[in-house]
PDB file of C-alpha atoms in Angstrom:
ATOM      1  CA  UNK B 398      63.870  -2.062 -51.453  1.00  0.00           C
ATOM      2  CA  UNK B 399      61.009  -3.836 -53.414  1.00  0.00           C
ATOM      3  CA  UNK B 400      63.676  -5.988 -55.172  1.00  0.00           C
ATOM      4  CA  UNK B 401      64.980  -7.125 -51.907  1.00  0.00           C
ATOM      5  CA  UNK B 402      61.673  -7.784 -50.269  1.00  0.00           C
ATOM      6  CA  UNK B 403      60.674  -9.923 -53.284  1.00  0.00           C
ATOM      7  CA  UNK B 404      63.537 -12.263 -52.062  1.00  0.00           C
ATOM      8  CA  UNK B 405      62.416 -12.304 -48.385  1.00  0.00           C
ATOM      9  CA  UNK B 406      59.558 -13.812 -46.420  1.00  0.00           C
ATOM     10  CA  UNK B 407      58.048 -13.678 -42.932  1.00  0.00           C
ATOM     11  CA  UNK B 408      56.917 -16.758 -41.138  1.00  0.00           C
ATOM     12  CA  UNK B 409      53.975 -17.419 -38.842  1.00  0.00           C
ATOM     13  CA  UNK B 410      52.798 -20.357 -36.849  1.00  0.00           C
ATOM     14  CA  UNK B 411      49.499 -20.875 -35.194  1.00  0.00           C
ATOM     15  CA  UNK B 412      48.630 -17.386 -36.432  1.00  0.00           C
ATOM     16  CA  UNK B 413      51.593 -15.903 -34.543  1.00  0.00           C
ATOM     17  CA  UNK B 414      54.489 -13.979 -36.193  1.00  0.00           C
ATOM     18  CA  UNK B 415      57.591 -16.058 -35.671  1.00  0.00           C
ATOM     19  CA  UNK B 416      60.350 -14.541 -37.677  1.00  0.00           C
ATOM     20  CA  UNK B 417      61.946 -13.754 -41.011  1.00  0.00           C
ATOM     21  CA  UNK B 418      63.514 -15.756 -43.866  1.00  0.00           C
ATOM     22  CA  UNK B 419      64.717 -15.421 -47.430  1.00  0.00           C
ATOM     23  CA  UNK B 420      64.962 -17.327 -50.690  1.00  0.00           C
ATOM     24  CA  UNK B 421      68.300 -19.048 -51.370  1.00  0.00           C
ATOM     25  CA  UNK B 422      67.291 -21.350 -54.311  1.00  0.00           C
ATOM     26  CA  UNK B 423      64.213 -22.215 -56.380  1.00  0.00           C
ATOM     27  CA  UNK B 424      61.344 -22.820 -53.939  1.00  0.00           C
ATOM     28  CA  UNK B 425      63.673 -22.853 -50.923  1.00  0.00           C
ATOM     29  CA  UNK B 426      63.380 -20.487 -47.978  1.00  0.00           C
ATOM     30  CA  UNK B 427      66.207 -20.301 -45.509  1.00  0.00           C
ATOM     31  CA  UNK B 428      65.752 -19.156 -41.917  1.00  0.00           C
ATOM     32  CA  UNK B 429      66.837 -19.796 -38.348  1.00  0.00           C
ATOM     33  CA  UNK B 430      65.919 -23.246 -37.054  1.00  0.00           C
ATOM     34  CA  UNK B 431      64.418 -21.728 -33.869  1.00  0.00           C
ATOM     35  CA  UNK B 432      61.959 -19.761 -35.993  1.00  0.00           C
ATOM     36  CA  UNK B 433      60.308 -22.841 -37.529  1.00  0.00           C
ATOM     37  CA  UNK B 434      61.015 -25.434 -34.817  1.00  0.00           C
ATOM     38  CA  UNK B 435      60.884 -23.661 -31.547  1.00  0.00           C
ATOM     39  CA  UNK B 436      60.604 -26.204 -28.709  1.00  0.00           C
ATOM     40  CA  UNK B 437      59.226 -28.651 -31.216  1.00  0.00           C
ATOM     41  CA  UNK B 438      57.901 -28.579 -34.807  1.00  0.00           C
ATOM     42  CA  UNK B 439      55.282 -25.785 -34.868  1.00  0.00           C
ATOM     43  CA  UNK B 440      51.905 -26.449 -36.252  1.00  0.00           C
ATOM     44  CA  UNK B 441      50.079 -24.427 -38.926  1.00  0.00           C
ATOM     45  CA  UNK B 442      53.350 -23.018 -40.342  1.00  0.00           C
ATOM     46  CA  UNK B 443      52.820 -20.486 -43.083  1.00  0.00           C
ATOM     47  CA  UNK B 444      55.364 -18.712 -45.289  1.00  0.00           C
ATOM     48  CA  UNK B 445      54.288 -15.208 -46.123  1.00  0.00           C
ATOM     49  CA  UNK B 446      55.710 -13.572 -49.337  1.00  0.00           C
ATOM     50  CA  UNK B 447      54.784 -10.518 -51.323  1.00  0.00           C
ATOM     51  CA  UNK B 448      53.059 -12.965 -53.784  1.00  0.00           C
ATOM     52  CA  UNK B 449      50.841 -14.591 -51.096  1.00  0.00           C
ATOM     53  CA  UNK B 450      50.749 -16.870 -48.024  1.00  0.00           C
ATOM     54  CA  UNK B 451      51.793 -20.552 -48.402  1.00  0.00           C
ATOM     55  CA  UNK B 452      51.016 -23.140 -45.700  1.00  0.00           C
ATOM     56  CA  UNK B 453      53.651 -25.846 -45.299  1.00  0.00           C
ATOM     57  CA  UNK B 454      53.786 -29.060 -43.559  1.00  0.00           C
ATOM     58  CA  UNK B 455      56.413 -30.459 -41.009  1.00  0.00           C
ATOM     59  CA  UNK B 456      57.949 -32.697 -43.733  1.00  0.00           C
ATOM     60  CA  UNK B 457      58.707 -29.427 -45.736  1.00  0.00           C
ATOM     61  CA  UNK B 458      61.042 -28.294 -43.037  1.00  0.00           C
ATOM     62  CA  UNK B 459      64.726 -29.368 -42.600  1.00  0.00           C
ATOM     63  CA  UNK B 460      66.435 -28.031 -39.519  1.00  0.00           C
ATOM     64  CA  UNK B 461      69.906 -28.470 -38.044  1.00  0.00           C
ATOM     65  CA  UNK B 462      69.761 -29.469 -35.290  1.00  0.00           C
ATOM     66  CA  UNK B 463      66.291 -31.033 -35.612  1.00  0.00           C
ATOM     67  CA  UNK B 464      65.292 -30.007 -32.077  1.00  0.00           C
ATOM     68  CA  UNK B 465      66.223 -27.634 -29.324  1.00  0.00           C
ATOM     69  CA  UNK B 466      68.249 -28.948 -26.430  1.00  0.00           C
ATOM     70  CA  UNK B 467      66.126 -26.992 -23.995  1.00  0.00           C
ATOM     71  CA  UNK B 468      68.858 -24.401 -23.400  1.00  0.00           C
ATOM     72  CA  UNK B 469      68.530 -20.676 -23.612  1.00  0.00           C
ATOM     73  CA  UNK B 470      69.712 -20.571 -27.178  1.00  0.00           C
ATOM     74  CA  UNK B 471      69.024 -23.006 -29.936  1.00  0.00           C
ATOM     75  CA  UNK B 472      72.192 -25.009 -30.738  1.00  0.00           C
ATOM     76  CA  UNK B 473      74.603 -24.127 -33.532  1.00  0.00           C
ATOM     77  CA  UNK B 474      74.091 -23.825 -36.491  1.00  0.00           C
ATOM     78  CA  UNK B 475      70.480 -22.936 -35.866  1.00  0.00           C
ATOM     79  CA  UNK B 476      69.575 -23.067 -39.516  1.00  0.00           C
ATOM     80  CA  UNK B 477      66.579 -24.397 -41.468  1.00  0.00           C
ATOM     81  CA  UNK B 478      65.098 -24.665 -44.887  1.00  0.00           C
ATOM     82  CA  UNK B 479      61.474 -24.749 -45.892  1.00  0.00           C
ATOM     83  CA  UNK B 480      60.409 -26.187 -49.233  1.00  0.00           C
ATOM     84  CA  UNK B 481      57.845 -23.965 -50.812  1.00  0.00           C
ATOM     85  CA  UNK B 482      57.256 -24.991 -54.527  1.00  0.00           C
ATOM     86  CA  UNK B 483      54.958 -22.003 -55.188  1.00  0.00           C
ATOM     87  CA  UNK B 484      58.002 -19.725 -54.724  1.00  0.00           C
ATOM     88  CA  UNK B 485      60.187 -21.652 -57.310  1.00  0.00           C
ATOM     89  CA  UNK B 486      60.009 -18.835 -59.928  1.00  0.00           C
ATOM     90  CA  UNK B 487      60.914 -15.961 -57.625  1.00  0.00           C
ATOM     91  CA  UNK B 488      64.370 -14.343 -57.429  1.00  0.00           C
ATOM     92  CA  UNK B 489      66.856 -15.505 -54.769  1.00  0.00           C
ATOM     93  CA  UNK B 490      69.658 -13.896 -52.725  1.00  0.00           C
ATOM     94  CA  UNK B 491      73.129 -15.042 -53.682  1.00  0.00           C
ATOM     95  CA  UNK B 492      75.572 -16.099 -51.092  1.00  0.00           C
ATOM     96  CA  UNK B 493      78.791 -14.173 -50.441  1.00  0.00           C
ATOM     97  CA  UNK B 494      82.123 -15.717 -51.382  1.00  0.00           C
ATOM     98  CA  UNK B 495      83.752 -15.023 -48.011  1.00  0.00           C
ATOM     99  CA  UNK B 496      82.983 -13.967 -44.564  1.00  0.00           C
ATOM    100  CA  UNK B 497      82.140 -10.474 -43.661  1.00  0.00           C
ATOM    101  CA  UNK B 498      85.328  -8.691 -42.378  1.00  0.00           C
ATOM    102  CA  UNK B 499      85.451  -7.288 -38.872  1.00  0.00           C
ATOM    103  CA  UNK B 500      84.373  -3.702 -38.687  1.00  0.00           C
ATOM    104  CA  UNK B 501      82.442  -3.879 -41.925  1.00  0.00           C
ATOM    105  CA  UNK B 502      78.916  -2.686 -42.175  1.00  0.00           C
ATOM    106  CA  UNK B 503      76.163  -5.189 -43.020  1.00  0.00           C
ATOM    107  CA  UNK B 504      72.400  -4.848 -43.569  1.00  0.00           C
ATOM    108  CA  UNK B 505      69.639  -6.918 -42.039  1.00  0.00           C
ATOM    109  CA  UNK B 506      66.730  -7.421 -44.391  1.00  0.00           C
ATOM    110  CA  UNK B 507      63.723  -8.922 -42.541  1.00  0.00           C
ATOM    111  CA  UNK B 508      60.385  -8.140 -40.827  1.00  0.00           C
ATOM    112  CA  UNK B 509      59.222  -6.755 -37.515  1.00  0.00           C
ATOM    113  CA  UNK B 510      56.037  -6.429 -35.645  1.00  0.00           C
ATOM    114  CA  UNK B 511      57.295  -3.289 -33.882  1.00  0.00           C
ATOM    115  CA  UNK B 512      57.065  -0.788 -36.798  1.00  0.00           C
ATOM    116  CA  UNK B 513      55.296   2.341 -35.295  1.00  0.00           C
ATOM    117  CA  UNK B 514      51.672   2.836 -36.284  1.00  0.00           C
ATOM    118  CA  UNK B 515      51.248  -0.599 -37.875  1.00  0.00           C
ATOM    119  CA  UNK B 516      49.962  -3.997 -36.785  1.00  0.00           C
ATOM    120  CA  UNK B 517      51.480  -7.304 -37.844  1.00  0.00           C
ATOM    121  CA  UNK B 518      54.740  -8.004 -39.621  1.00  0.00           C
ATOM    122  CA  UNK B 519      56.172  -5.182 -41.739  1.00  0.00           C
ATOM    123  CA  UNK B 520      59.480  -4.965 -43.736  1.00  0.00           C
ATOM    124  CA  UNK B 521      62.299  -3.535 -41.693  1.00  0.00           C
ATOM    125  CA  UNK B 522      66.042  -3.196 -42.407  1.00  0.00           C
ATOM    126  CA  UNK B 523      68.785  -2.662 -39.905  1.00  0.00           C
ATOM    127  CA  UNK B 524      72.348  -1.346 -40.315  1.00  0.00           C
ATOM    128  CA  UNK B 525      74.810  -3.236 -38.184  1.00  0.00           C
ATOM    129  CA  UNK B 526      78.551  -3.433 -37.874  1.00  0.00           C
ATOM    130  CA  UNK B 527      80.565  -6.753 -37.582  1.00  0.00           C
ATOM    131  CA  UNK B 528      82.165  -6.555 -34.151  1.00  0.00           C
ATOM    132  CA  UNK B 529      84.140  -9.770 -34.144  1.00  0.00           C
ATOM    133  CA  UNK B 530      84.111 -13.630 -33.804  1.00  0.00           C
ATOM    134  CA  UNK B 531      82.090 -15.197 -31.054  1.00  0.00           C
ATOM    135  CA  UNK B 532      82.670 -18.871 -31.077  1.00  0.00           C
ATOM    136  CA  UNK B 533      81.195 -20.283 -34.325  1.00  0.00           C
ATOM    137  CA  UNK B 534      79.063 -17.081 -34.752  1.00  0.00           C
ATOM    138  CA  UNK B 535      79.877 -13.523 -35.816  1.00  0.00           C
ATOM    139  CA  UNK B 536      79.070 -10.812 -33.227  1.00  0.00           C
ATOM    140  CA  UNK B 537      77.496  -7.496 -34.308  1.00  0.00           C
ATOM    141  CA  UNK B 538      76.690  -4.020 -32.966  1.00  0.00           C
ATOM    142  CA  UNK B 539      74.377  -1.344 -34.178  1.00  0.00           C
ATOM    143  CA  UNK B 540      70.537  -0.961 -34.701  1.00  0.00           C
ATOM    144  CA  UNK B 541      68.466  -2.729 -32.053  1.00  0.00           C
ATOM    145  CA  UNK B 542      67.360  -6.205 -33.090  1.00  0.00           C
ATOM    146  CA  UNK B 543      63.786  -7.063 -32.050  1.00  0.00           C
ATOM    147  CA  UNK B 544      61.793 -10.252 -31.977  1.00  0.00           C
ATOM    148  CA  UNK B 545      60.883 -11.241 -35.566  1.00  0.00           C
ATOM    149  CA  UNK B 546      64.215 -10.317 -37.112  1.00  0.00           C
ATOM    150  CA  UNK B 547      65.483 -13.818 -36.335  1.00  0.00           C
ATOM    151  CA  UNK B 548      66.114 -15.814 -39.565  1.00  0.00           C
ATOM    152  CA  UNK B 549      66.643 -12.611 -41.620  1.00  0.00           C
ATOM    153  CA  UNK B 550      69.380 -12.332 -44.298  1.00  0.00           C
ATOM    154  CA  UNK B 551      72.542 -10.516 -43.314  1.00  0.00           C
ATOM    155  CA  UNK B 552      73.806  -8.672 -46.455  1.00  0.00           C
ATOM    156  CA  UNK B 553      77.192  -7.359 -47.445  1.00  0.00           C
ATOM    157  CA  UNK B 554      77.265  -3.939 -49.110  1.00  0.00           C
ATOM    158  CA  UNK B 555      77.198  -5.700 -52.470  1.00  0.00           C
ATOM    159  CA  UNK B 556      73.871  -7.416 -51.640  1.00  0.00           C
ATOM    160  CA  UNK B 557      75.218 -10.907 -51.112  1.00  0.00           C
ATOM    161  CA  UNK B 558      74.251 -12.987 -48.046  1.00  0.00           C
ATOM    162  CA  UNK B 559      77.088 -13.158 -45.468  1.00  0.00           C
ATOM    163  CA  UNK B 560      74.960 -14.794 -42.704  1.00  0.00           C
ATOM    164  CA  UNK B 561      71.672 -15.529 -41.100  1.00  0.00           C
ATOM    165  CA  UNK B 562      70.528 -13.477 -38.128  1.00  0.00           C
ATOM    166  CA  UNK B 563      70.372 -15.543 -34.817  1.00  0.00           C
ATOM    167  CA  UNK B 564      69.285 -12.993 -32.252  1.00  0.00           C
ATOM    168  CA  UNK B 565      70.065 -10.214 -29.913  1.00  0.00           C
ATOM    169  CA  UNK B 566      71.848 -10.108 -26.618  1.00  0.00           C
ATOM    170  CA  UNK B 567      68.908  -8.119 -25.267  1.00  0.00           C
ATOM    171  CA  UNK B 568      65.775  -7.476 -27.246  1.00  0.00           C
ATOM    172  CA  UNK B 569      64.922  -4.333 -25.111  1.00  0.00           C
ATOM    173  CA  UNK B 570      68.247  -2.606 -25.804  1.00  0.00           C
ATOM    174  CA  UNK B 571      70.818  -2.055 -28.644  1.00  0.00           C
ATOM    175  CA  UNK B 572      73.225  -4.551 -27.067  1.00  0.00           C
ATOM    176  CA  UNK B 573      74.225  -6.210 -30.272  1.00  0.00           C
ATOM    177  CA  UNK B 574      73.846  -9.938 -31.017  1.00  0.00           C
ATOM    178  CA  UNK B 575      74.939 -12.759 -33.300  1.00  0.00           C
ATOM    179  CA  UNK B 576      74.571 -14.088 -36.791  1.00  0.00           C
ATOM    180  CA  UNK B 577      75.476 -17.510 -38.333  1.00  0.00           C
ATOM    181  CA  UNK B 578      78.300 -16.919 -40.803  1.00  0.00           C
ATOM    182  CA  UNK B 579      77.974 -17.700 -44.476  1.00  0.00           C
ATOM    183  CA  UNK B 580      80.496 -20.652 -44.274  1.00  0.00           C
ATOM    184  CA  UNK B 581      78.200 -22.532 -41.910  1.00  0.00           C
ATOM    185  CA  UNK B 582      75.269 -21.616 -44.102  1.00  0.00           C
ATOM    186  CA  UNK B 583      77.010 -22.918 -47.262  1.00  0.00           C
ATOM    187  CA  UNK B 584      77.749 -26.224 -45.673  1.00  0.00           C
ATOM    188  CA  UNK B 585      74.189 -26.550 -44.440  1.00  0.00           C
ATOM    189  CA  UNK B 586      72.851 -25.801 -47.892  1.00  0.00           C
ATOM    190  CA  UNK B 587      75.333 -28.191 -49.406  1.00  0.00           C
ATOM    191  CA  UNK B 588      76.820 -25.424 -51.532  1.00  0.00           C
ATOM    192  CA  UNK B 589      80.548 -25.506 -52.318  1.00  0.00           C
ATOM    193  CA  UNK B 590      82.151 -22.316 -50.994  1.00  0.00           C
ATOM    194  CA  UNK B 591      83.711 -20.280 -53.833  1.00  0.00           C
ATOM    195  CA  UNK B 592      87.152 -19.013 -53.051  1.00  0.00           C
ATOM    196  CA  UNK B 593      87.121 -15.141 -52.751  1.00  0.00           C
ATOM    197  CA  UNK B 594      89.159 -13.295 -55.399  1.00  0.00           C
ATOM    198  CA  UNK B 595      92.546 -12.171 -54.214  1.00  0.00           C
ATOM    199  CA  UNK B 596      92.336  -8.358 -53.816  1.00  0.00           C
ATOM    200  CA  UNK B 597      95.487  -6.535 -54.719  1.00  0.00           C
ATOM    201  CA  UNK B 598      96.460  -3.679 -52.387  1.00  0.00           C
ATOM    202  CA  UNK B 599      95.494  -0.147 -53.429  1.00  0.00           C
ATOM    203  CA  UNK B 600      98.612   1.673 -54.502  1.00  0.00           C
ATOM    204  CA  UNK B 601      99.852   4.632 -52.612  1.00  0.00           C
ATOM    205  CA  UNK B 602     100.214   8.027 -54.334  1.00  0.00           C
ATOM    206  CA  UNK B 603     103.937   7.645 -54.187  1.00  0.00           C
ATOM    207  CA  UNK B 604     103.800   4.308 -56.051  1.00  0.00           C
ATOM    208  CA  UNK B 605     101.730   5.894 -58.898  1.00  0.00           C
ATOM    209  CA  UNK B 606     104.203   8.775 -59.072  1.00  0.00           C
ATOM    210  CA  UNK B 607     107.107   6.409 -59.353  1.00  0.00           C
ATOM    211  CA  UNK B 608     105.249   4.643 -62.165  1.00  0.00           C
ATOM    212  CA  UNK B 609     104.971   7.940 -63.990  1.00  0.00           C
ATOM    213  CA  UNK B 610     108.601   8.879 -63.315  1.00  0.00           C
ATOM    214  CA  UNK B 611     109.588   5.805 -65.397  1.00  0.00           C
ATOM    215  CA  UNK B 612     108.452   7.680 -68.562  1.00  0.00           C
ATOM    216  CA  UNK B 613     111.355   9.696 -70.021  1.00  0.00           C
ATOM    217  CA  UNK B 614     109.024  11.976 -71.875  1.00  0.00           C
ATOM    218  CA  UNK B 615     107.589  13.323 -68.633  1.00  0.00           C
ATOM    219  CA  UNK B 616     110.967  14.761 -67.774  1.00  0.00           C
ATOM    220  CA  UNK B 617     110.004  17.733 -70.122  1.00  0.00           C
ATOM    221  CA  UNK B 618     107.572  20.213 -68.495  1.00  0.00           C
ATOM    222  CA  UNK B 619     105.720  20.733 -71.873  1.00  0.00           C
ATOM    223  CA  UNK B 620     105.003  16.960 -71.977  1.00  0.00           C
ATOM    224  CA  UNK B 621     103.431  17.178 -68.553  1.00  0.00           C
ATOM    225  CA  UNK B 622     101.278  20.082 -69.724  1.00  0.00           C
ATOM    226  CA  UNK B 623     100.291  18.016 -72.821  1.00  0.00           C
ATOM    227  CA  UNK B 624      99.324  15.230 -70.422  1.00  0.00           C
ATOM    228  CA  UNK B 625      96.980  17.578 -68.568  1.00  0.00           C
ATOM    229  CA  UNK B 626      95.547  18.834 -71.871  1.00  0.00           C
ATOM    230  CA  UNK B 627      94.764  15.280 -73.053  1.00  0.00           C
ATOM    231  CA  UNK B 628      93.311  14.259 -69.659  1.00  0.00           C
ATOM    232  CA  UNK B 629      91.025  17.309 -69.793  1.00  0.00           C
ATOM    233  CA  UNK B 630      89.776  16.175 -73.214  1.00  0.00           C
ATOM    234  CA  UNK B 631      89.088  12.660 -72.201  1.00  0.00           C
ATOM    235  CA  UNK B 632      87.206  13.919 -69.069  1.00  0.00           C
ATOM    236  CA  UNK B 633      85.104  16.228 -71.184  1.00  0.00           C
ATOM    237  CA  UNK B 634      86.397  19.389 -69.416  1.00  0.00           C
ATOM    238  CA  UNK B 635      86.478  22.813 -71.200  1.00  0.00           C
ATOM    239  CA  UNK B 636      90.031  23.140 -70.008  1.00  0.00           C
ATOM    240  CA  UNK B 637      93.112  21.130 -69.072  1.00  0.00           C
ATOM    241  CA  UNK B 638      92.993  18.941 -66.016  1.00  0.00           C
ATOM    242  CA  UNK B 639      93.634  21.302 -63.112  1.00  0.00           C
ATOM    243  CA  UNK B 640      96.938  20.570 -61.435  1.00  0.00           C
ATOM    244  CA  UNK B 641      99.256  23.430 -60.356  1.00  0.00           C
ATOM    245  CA  UNK B 642     102.681  23.581 -61.959  1.00  0.00           C
ATOM    246  CA  UNK B 643     105.791  22.622 -59.991  1.00  0.00           C
ATOM    247  CA  UNK B 644     109.392  23.194 -61.247  1.00  0.00           C
ATOM    248  CA  UNK B 645     110.489  19.792 -59.986  1.00  0.00           C
ATOM    249  CA  UNK B 646     109.264  16.799 -62.065  1.00  0.00           C
ATOM    250  CA  UNK B 647     108.430  14.614 -59.109  1.00  0.00           C
ATOM    251  CA  UNK B 648     106.634  17.445 -57.290  1.00  0.00           C
ATOM    252  CA  UNK B 649     104.654  18.227 -60.462  1.00  0.00           C
ATOM    253  CA  UNK B 650     103.596  14.547 -60.907  1.00  0.00           C
ATOM    254  CA  UNK B 651     102.792  14.291 -57.223  1.00  0.00           C
ATOM    255  CA  UNK B 652     100.481  17.316 -57.598  1.00  0.00           C
ATOM    256  CA  UNK B 653      98.763  15.689 -60.639  1.00  0.00           C
ATOM    257  CA  UNK B 654      98.081  12.474 -58.639  1.00  0.00           C
ATOM    258  CA  UNK B 655      96.899  14.411 -55.674  1.00  0.00           C
ATOM    259  CA  UNK B 656      94.419  16.256 -57.785  1.00  0.00           C
ATOM    260  CA  UNK B 657      93.192  13.010 -59.276  1.00  0.00           C
ATOM    261  CA  UNK B 658      92.604  11.671 -55.750  1.00  0.00           C
ATOM    262  CA  UNK B 659      90.368  14.694 -55.019  1.00  0.00           C
ATOM    263  CA  UNK B 660      88.575  14.767 -58.364  1.00  0.00           C
ATOM    264  CA  UNK B 661      84.893  14.245 -58.331  1.00  0.00           C
ATOM    265  CA  UNK B 662      85.291  11.004 -60.352  1.00  0.00           C
ATOM    266  CA  UNK B 663      88.557   9.531 -59.273  1.00  0.00           C
ATOM    267  CA  UNK B 664      88.254   6.330 -61.395  1.00  0.00           C
ATOM    268  CA  UNK B 665      87.613   8.259 -64.574  1.00  0.00           C
ATOM    269  CA  UNK B 666      90.487  10.655 -63.834  1.00  0.00           C
ATOM    270  CA  UNK B 667      92.940   7.736 -63.347  1.00  0.00           C
ATOM    271  CA  UNK B 668      91.673   6.104 -66.549  1.00  0.00           C
ATOM    272  CA  UNK B 669      92.183   9.410 -68.371  1.00  0.00           C
ATOM    273  CA  UNK B 670      95.666   9.540 -67.028  1.00  0.00           C
ATOM    274  CA  UNK B 671      96.544   6.099 -68.378  1.00  0.00           C
ATOM    275  CA  UNK B 672      94.873   6.822 -71.741  1.00  0.00           C
ATOM    276  CA  UNK B 673      96.771  10.135 -72.024  1.00  0.00           C
ATOM    277  CA  UNK B 674     100.102   8.304 -71.407  1.00  0.00           C
ATOM    278  CA  UNK B 675      99.205   5.777 -74.139  1.00  0.00           C
ATOM    279  CA  UNK B 676      98.936   8.732 -76.491  1.00  0.00           C
ATOM    280  CA  UNK B 677     102.094  10.497 -75.365  1.00  0.00           C
ATOM    281  CA  UNK B 678     104.280   7.387 -75.091  1.00  0.00           C
ATOM    282  CA  UNK B 679     102.545   4.602 -77.112  1.00  0.00           C
ATOM    283  CA  UNK B 680     105.527   2.299 -77.262  1.00  0.00           C
ATOM    284  CA  UNK B 681     107.059   2.906 -73.846  1.00  0.00           C
ATOM    285  CA  UNK B 682     107.474  -0.260 -71.791  1.00  0.00           C
ATOM    286  CA  UNK B 683     106.577   1.712 -68.715  1.00  0.00           C
ATOM    287  CA  UNK B 684     103.048   1.612 -69.800  1.00  0.00           C
ATOM    288  CA  UNK B 685     102.731  -2.031 -68.635  1.00  0.00           C
ATOM    289  CA  UNK B 686     103.580  -1.055 -65.076  1.00  0.00           C
ATOM    290  CA  UNK B 687     101.392   2.000 -65.153  1.00  0.00           C
ATOM    291  CA  UNK B 688      98.419  -0.005 -66.290  1.00  0.00           C
ATOM    292  CA  UNK B 689      98.878  -2.566 -63.433  1.00  0.00           C
ATOM    293  CA  UNK B 690      99.220   0.294 -60.823  1.00  0.00           C
ATOM    294  CA  UNK B 691      96.250   2.258 -62.044  1.00  0.00           C
ATOM    295  CA  UNK B 692      94.241  -0.982 -62.411  1.00  0.00           C
ATOM    296  CA  UNK B 693      94.714  -1.429 -58.635  1.00  0.00           C
ATOM    297  CA  UNK B 694      93.898   2.214 -58.044  1.00  0.00           C
ATOM    298  CA  UNK B 695      90.453   1.901 -59.745  1.00  0.00           C
ATOM    299  CA  UNK B 696      89.603  -1.558 -58.534  1.00  0.00           C
ATOM    300  CA  UNK B 697      90.261  -3.373 -61.765  1.00  0.00           C
ATOM    301  CA  UNK B 698      89.937  -2.497 -65.396  1.00  0.00           C
ATOM    302  CA  UNK B 699      86.673  -4.327 -65.734  1.00  0.00           C
ATOM    303  CA  UNK B 700      85.081  -1.592 -63.610  1.00  0.00           C
ATOM    304  CA  UNK B 701      86.479   1.252 -65.757  1.00  0.00           C
TER     305      UNK B 701
END
């Protein structure tokens, strides 16, 4: 939590708490435009960080659009940056490579003046769920957004910024609200979007079993028992990997894969399976396919 808060700020104007923000590059605070502009450029603007309070001038603010149109909501994209040289050496929050998927959980990291028992702005996180697309925005449901959360970072589960909080449908209820998506944020910041890596589909158990059936050595029951012995050794178990015997080869392999899926450390178990097959059949061409399938099962060999 402390590491995240070192990358965030809260913003006041005329001694009033206005909203939240976060560091996106050296000395650059990103927030919602309506937080720092309001109906016009606010006076006595101050950026509050764990390291101190830093007054800024109107020329330090870049907002898009520059002014409100007088409507109920500040026009899209409702984004702003504030130049704060004193924060140049502090850590920043990285931008996500792609948009947050619908139904994914995201975390709001910002500040609120409604923390029970405390006066003034205090750190507060919210857990939200992306509900869908709403025009150029993303719509969310979940924890109640309150005044002061506007401009806060919306984070994916990997800690990257997938948006900037705009506001709530109703600040008195948990009616959901909107955030500006990372694509719009990247364009505003002048950052070239990075193409998201293509994720390969997670293999089914049947696909993994088929990859194992390609090894002639596993036609022999004793070879399958050797496989379980080697897996147990690699996993540091005092016994063979636990998988009930089955007279049919496919059924036995299906049982082994099923037990891997329920093992306390599935990735290690799948890695042990591949390593054991390397020892049992070091020159079998079926290893290539097994490596590819298990790589998808564990999310890539770099994570193993």
